[in-house]
Amino acid sequence: MPRLVYVLNGPNLNLLGKRQPHIYGSETLADVEDACRALGKELDLEIRFHQSNREYEIIDWIHAAREQATGIVINPGAFTHTSVAILDALNTFNGTVIECHISNVHKRESFRHHSYMSLRADGVIAGFGTQGYLLSLRRVAKLADEKTG
Ligand code: DHK
């Protein structure tokens, strides 16, 4: 049975490829989704891939992941730096949480250096471009493999 993983994307990531390509690259979110699905097949992961500009939708997907999913890979966009509500939702989830940022947030403005998500994340990846999503999935799969022995 494939292990279920939610890949969640926050505000403005629908514009990936068009928005500040010098920071976020030229790949679109659809390209990222395709790459996640292809790797998911290889790693025996079922991928649920979502994006929203609305905080409550991200929270609802995290709730949907509870009791079902082995992991969540989340790029909350700017909600990373502001959302106690998304942190609270992640704290209701018992599986692996990987926080993934395309850019190296630590090289950018100081308001991007703080993350509410990091208080829950099992791992954080930043500055690997869209490859960070694939590395995050590999980590979720490895931890799931270790759990099932
Ligand atoms: C994406 C965003 O939209 C920003 O608000 C974050 C993150 C960084 C990223 O690097 O993927 O600060």
mmCIF file of C-alpha atoms and ligand atoms in Angstrom:
data_model
loop_
_atom_site.group_PDB
_atom_site.id
_atom_site.type_symbol
_atom_site.label_atom_id
_atom_site.label_comp_id
_atom_site.label_asym_id
_atom_site.label_seq_id
_atom_site.Cartn_x
_atom_site.Cartn_y
_atom_site.Cartn_z
ATOM 1 C CA MET A 1 0.000 0.000 0.000
ATOM 2 C CA PRO A 2 1.509 3.382 -0.955
ATOM 3 C CA ARG A 3 2.112 5.697 1.975
ATOM 4 C CA LEU A 4 0.101 8.909 1.776
ATOM 5 C CA VAL A 5 1.971 12.232 1.797
ATOM 6 C CA TYR A 6 0.450 15.709 1.608
ATOM 7 C CA VAL A 7 2.511 18.333 -0.216
ATOM 8 C CA LEU A 8 1.067 21.719 0.764
ATOM 9 C CA ASN A 9 1.867 25.104 -0.717
ATOM 10 C CA GLY A 10 0.855 28.483 0.613
ATOM 11 C CA PRO A 11 0.204 31.925 -0.826
ATOM 12 C CA ASN A 12 1.695 33.145 -4.096
ATOM 13 C CA LEU A 13 3.179 29.757 -4.957
ATOM 14 C CA ASN A 14 0.541 29.455 -7.697
ATOM 15 C CA LEU A 15 2.676 32.075 -9.472
ATOM 16 C CA LEU A 16 5.835 29.991 -9.302
ATOM 17 C CA GLY A 17 7.795 30.397 -12.548
ATOM 18 C CA LYS A 18 6.393 33.894 -13.134
ATOM 19 C CA ARG A 19 7.027 35.492 -9.765
ATOM 20 C CA GLN A 20 10.560 36.788 -9.040
ATOM 21 C CA PRO A 21 12.260 34.007 -11.044
ATOM 22 C CA HIS A 22 15.683 35.208 -9.860
ATOM 23 C CA ILE A 23 14.591 34.089 -6.375
ATOM 24 C CA TYR A 24 12.156 31.232 -7.005
ATOM 25 C CA GLY A 25 13.341 29.892 -10.380
ATOM 26 C CA SER A 26 11.503 29.361 -13.660
ATOM 27 C CA GLU A 27 9.749 26.065 -12.959
ATOM 28 C CA THR A 28 6.012 26.242 -12.408
ATOM 29 C CA LEU A 29 4.103 24.645 -9.541
ATOM 30 C CA ALA A 30 2.697 22.155 -12.084
ATOM 31 C CA ASP A 31 6.297 21.145 -12.897
ATOM 32 C CA VAL A 32 6.945 20.648 -9.178
ATOM 33 C CA GLU A 33 3.771 18.583 -8.844
ATOM 34 C CA ASP A 34 4.788 16.369 -11.797
ATOM 35 C CA ALA A 35 8.236 15.831 -10.315
ATOM 36 C CA CYS A 36 6.753 14.984 -6.888
ATOM 37 C CA ARG A 37 4.339 12.487 -8.446
ATOM 38 C CA ALA A 38 7.122 10.822 -10.460
ATOM 39 C CA LEU A 39 9.328 10.479 -7.376
ATOM 40 C CA GLY A 40 6.320 9.373 -5.341
ATOM 41 C CA LYS A 41 5.911 6.386 -7.688
ATOM 42 C CA GLU A 42 9.538 5.461 -7.229
ATOM 43 C CA LEU A 43 9.304 5.727 -3.426
ATOM 44 C CA ASP A 44 5.869 4.111 -3.131
ATOM 45 C CA LEU A 45 4.229 7.314 -1.903
ATOM 46 C CA GLU A 46 0.752 8.507 -2.825
ATOM 47 C CA ILE A 47 0.982 12.271 -3.254
ATOM 48 C CA ARG A 48 -1.835 14.741 -2.466
ATOM 49 C CA PHE A 49 -0.573 18.036 -3.841
ATOM 50 C CA HIS A 50 -2.350 21.302 -2.983
ATOM 51 C CA GLN A 51 -1.845 25.056 -3.112
ATOM 52 C CA SER A 52 -3.919 27.814 -1.585
ATOM 53 C CA ASN A 53 -3.702 31.513 -0.900
ATOM 54 C CA ARG A 54 -6.086 31.000 2.052
ATOM 55 C CA GLU A 55 -4.817 30.037 5.488
ATOM 56 C CA TYR A 56 -7.942 28.065 6.434
ATOM 57 C CA GLU A 57 -7.628 25.766 3.405
ATOM 58 C CA ILE A 58 -4.097 24.831 4.410
ATOM 59 C CA ILE A 59 -5.343 24.120 7.941
ATOM 60 C CA ASP A 60 -8.178 21.964 6.555
ATOM 61 C CA TRP A 61 -5.698 19.896 4.487
ATOM 62 C CA ILE A 62 -3.519 19.366 7.559
ATOM 63 C CA HIS A 63 -6.610 18.130 9.417
ATOM 64 C CA ALA A 64 -7.390 15.813 6.494
ATOM 65 C CA ALA A 65 -3.852 14.428 6.729
ATOM 66 C CA ARG A 66 -4.371 13.469 10.393
ATOM 67 C CA GLU A 67 -4.922 9.721 10.978
ATOM 68 C CA GLN A 68 -4.251 9.054 7.282
ATOM 69 C CA ALA A 69 -0.925 10.393 6.108
ATOM 70 C CA THR A 70 2.588 9.350 6.972
ATOM 71 C CA GLY A 71 3.948 12.817 6.269
ATOM 72 C CA ILE A 72 3.394 16.415 5.298
ATOM 73 C CA VAL A 73 5.797 18.446 3.187
ATOM 74 C CA ILE A 74 4.802 22.070 3.579
ATOM 75 C CA ASN A 75 5.948 25.276 1.963
ATOM 76 C CA PRO A 76 3.627 27.720 3.734
ATOM 77 C CA GLY A 77 4.978 30.742 1.795
ATOM 78 C CA ALA A 78 4.691 33.901 3.874
ATOM 79 C CA PHE A 79 2.465 32.089 6.419
ATOM 80 C CA THR A 80 5.744 30.524 7.590
ATOM 81 C CA HIS A 81 6.560 33.766 9.345
ATOM 82 C CA THR A 82 3.113 34.706 10.636
ATOM 83 C CA SER A 83 0.804 31.765 11.229
ATOM 84 C CA VAL A 84 0.337 30.409 14.739
ATOM 85 C CA ALA A 85 -2.849 28.780 13.376
ATOM 86 C CA ILE A 86 -0.911 26.626 10.886
ATOM 87 C CA LEU A 87 1.593 25.730 13.617
ATOM 88 C CA ASP A 88 -1.301 24.669 15.870
ATOM 89 C CA ALA A 89 -2.697 22.513 13.051
ATOM 90 C CA LEU A 90 0.693 20.873 12.440
ATOM 91 C CA ASN A 91 0.885 20.127 16.166
ATOM 92 C CA THR A 92 -2.244 17.959 15.806
ATOM 93 C CA PHE A 93 -0.458 15.769 13.236
ATOM 94 C CA ASN A 94 1.638 12.840 14.442
ATOM 95 C CA GLY A 95 3.566 11.939 11.274
ATOM 96 C CA THR A 96 6.671 13.477 9.755
ATOM 97 C CA VAL A 97 6.566 17.187 8.943
ATOM 98 C CA ILE A 98 9.142 18.681 6.592
ATOM 99 C CA GLU A 99 9.209 22.450 6.122
ATOM 100 C CA CYS A 100 10.427 23.289 2.642
ATOM 101 C CA HIS A 101 11.448 26.661 1.222
ATOM 102 C CA ILE A 102 12.617 27.163 -2.326
ATOM 103 C CA SER A 103 14.825 30.129 -1.482
ATOM 104 C CA ASN A 104 17.396 30.383 1.272
ATOM 105 C CA VAL A 105 15.261 32.397 3.674
ATOM 106 C CA HIS A 106 18.281 33.019 5.914
ATOM 107 C CA LYS A 107 20.011 34.969 3.157
ATOM 108 C CA ARG A 108 16.990 37.255 2.776
ATOM 109 C CA GLU A 109 15.157 39.904 4.848
ATOM 110 C CA SER A 110 15.311 39.378 8.616
ATOM 111 C CA PHE A 111 11.511 38.912 8.880
ATOM 112 C CA ARG A 112 11.976 35.673 6.903
ATOM 113 C CA HIS A 113 14.460 34.296 9.419
ATOM 114 C CA HIS A 114 11.796 33.356 11.936
ATOM 115 C CA SER A 115 9.511 30.419 11.249
ATOM 116 C CA TYR A 116 6.564 29.312 13.383
ATOM 117 C CA MET A 117 6.629 26.048 11.410
ATOM 118 C CA SER A 118 10.100 25.167 12.648
ATOM 119 C CA LEU A 119 8.690 24.719 16.171
ATOM 120 C CA ARG A 120 7.023 21.554 14.808
ATOM 121 C CA ALA A 121 8.993 20.517 11.723
ATOM 122 C CA ASP A 122 11.104 17.371 11.947
ATOM 123 C CA GLY A 123 13.304 18.781 9.202
ATOM 124 C CA VAL A 124 13.724 22.070 7.372
ATOM 125 C CA ILE A 125 15.065 22.609 3.896
ATOM 126 C CA ALA A 126 15.797 25.988 2.308
ATOM 127 C CA GLY A 127 17.732 27.228 -0.669
ATOM 128 C CA PHE A 128 17.704 24.040 -2.740
ATOM 129 C CA GLY A 129 15.245 25.488 -5.249
ATOM 130 C CA THR A 130 12.390 23.195 -6.214
ATOM 131 C CA GLN A 131 14.679 20.202 -5.664
ATOM 132 C CA GLY A 132 13.925 20.778 -1.981
ATOM 133 C CA TYR A 133 10.493 19.207 -2.451
ATOM 134 C CA LEU A 134 12.066 16.005 -3.780
ATOM 135 C CA LEU A 135 14.613 15.867 -0.989
ATOM 136 C CA SER A 136 11.780 16.380 1.501
ATOM 137 C CA LEU A 137 9.846 13.453 0.002
ATOM 138 C CA ARG A 138 12.931 11.242 0.203
ATOM 139 C CA ARG A 139 13.223 12.059 3.907
ATOM 140 C CA VAL A 140 9.530 11.298 4.566
ATOM 141 C CA ALA A 141 9.917 7.951 2.751
ATOM 142 C CA LYS A 142 13.094 7.070 4.650
ATOM 143 C CA LEU A 143 11.505 7.752 8.039
ATOM 144 C CA ALA A 144 8.411 5.746 7.019
ATOM 145 C CA ASP A 145 10.670 2.841 5.953
ATOM 146 C CA GLU A 146 12.507 2.987 9.272
ATOM 147 C CA LYS A 147 9.192 2.877 11.171
ATOM 148 C CA THR A 148 7.930 -0.212 9.345
ATOM 149 C CA GLY A 149 11.367 -1.836 9.514
HETATM 150 C C1 DHK B 1 8.144 31.331 -0.254
HETATM 151 C C2 DHK B 1 7.515 32.488 0.038
HETATM 152 O O1 DHK B 1 6.407 32.847 -0.616
HETATM 153 C C3 DHK B 1 8.068 33.449 1.015
HETATM 154 O O2 DHK B 1 7.058 34.193 1.663
HETATM 155 C C4 DHK B 1 8.943 32.771 2.038
HETATM 156 C C5 DHK B 1 9.293 30.834 0.537
HETATM 157 C C6 DHK B 1 9.972 31.890 1.343
HETATM 158 C C7 DHK B 1 10.224 29.993 -0.324
HETATM 159 O O3 DHK B 1 11.433 30.254 -0.369
HETATM 160 O O4 DHK B 1 9.761 29.027 -0.927
HETATM 161 O O5 DHK B 1 9.558 33.730 2.835
#
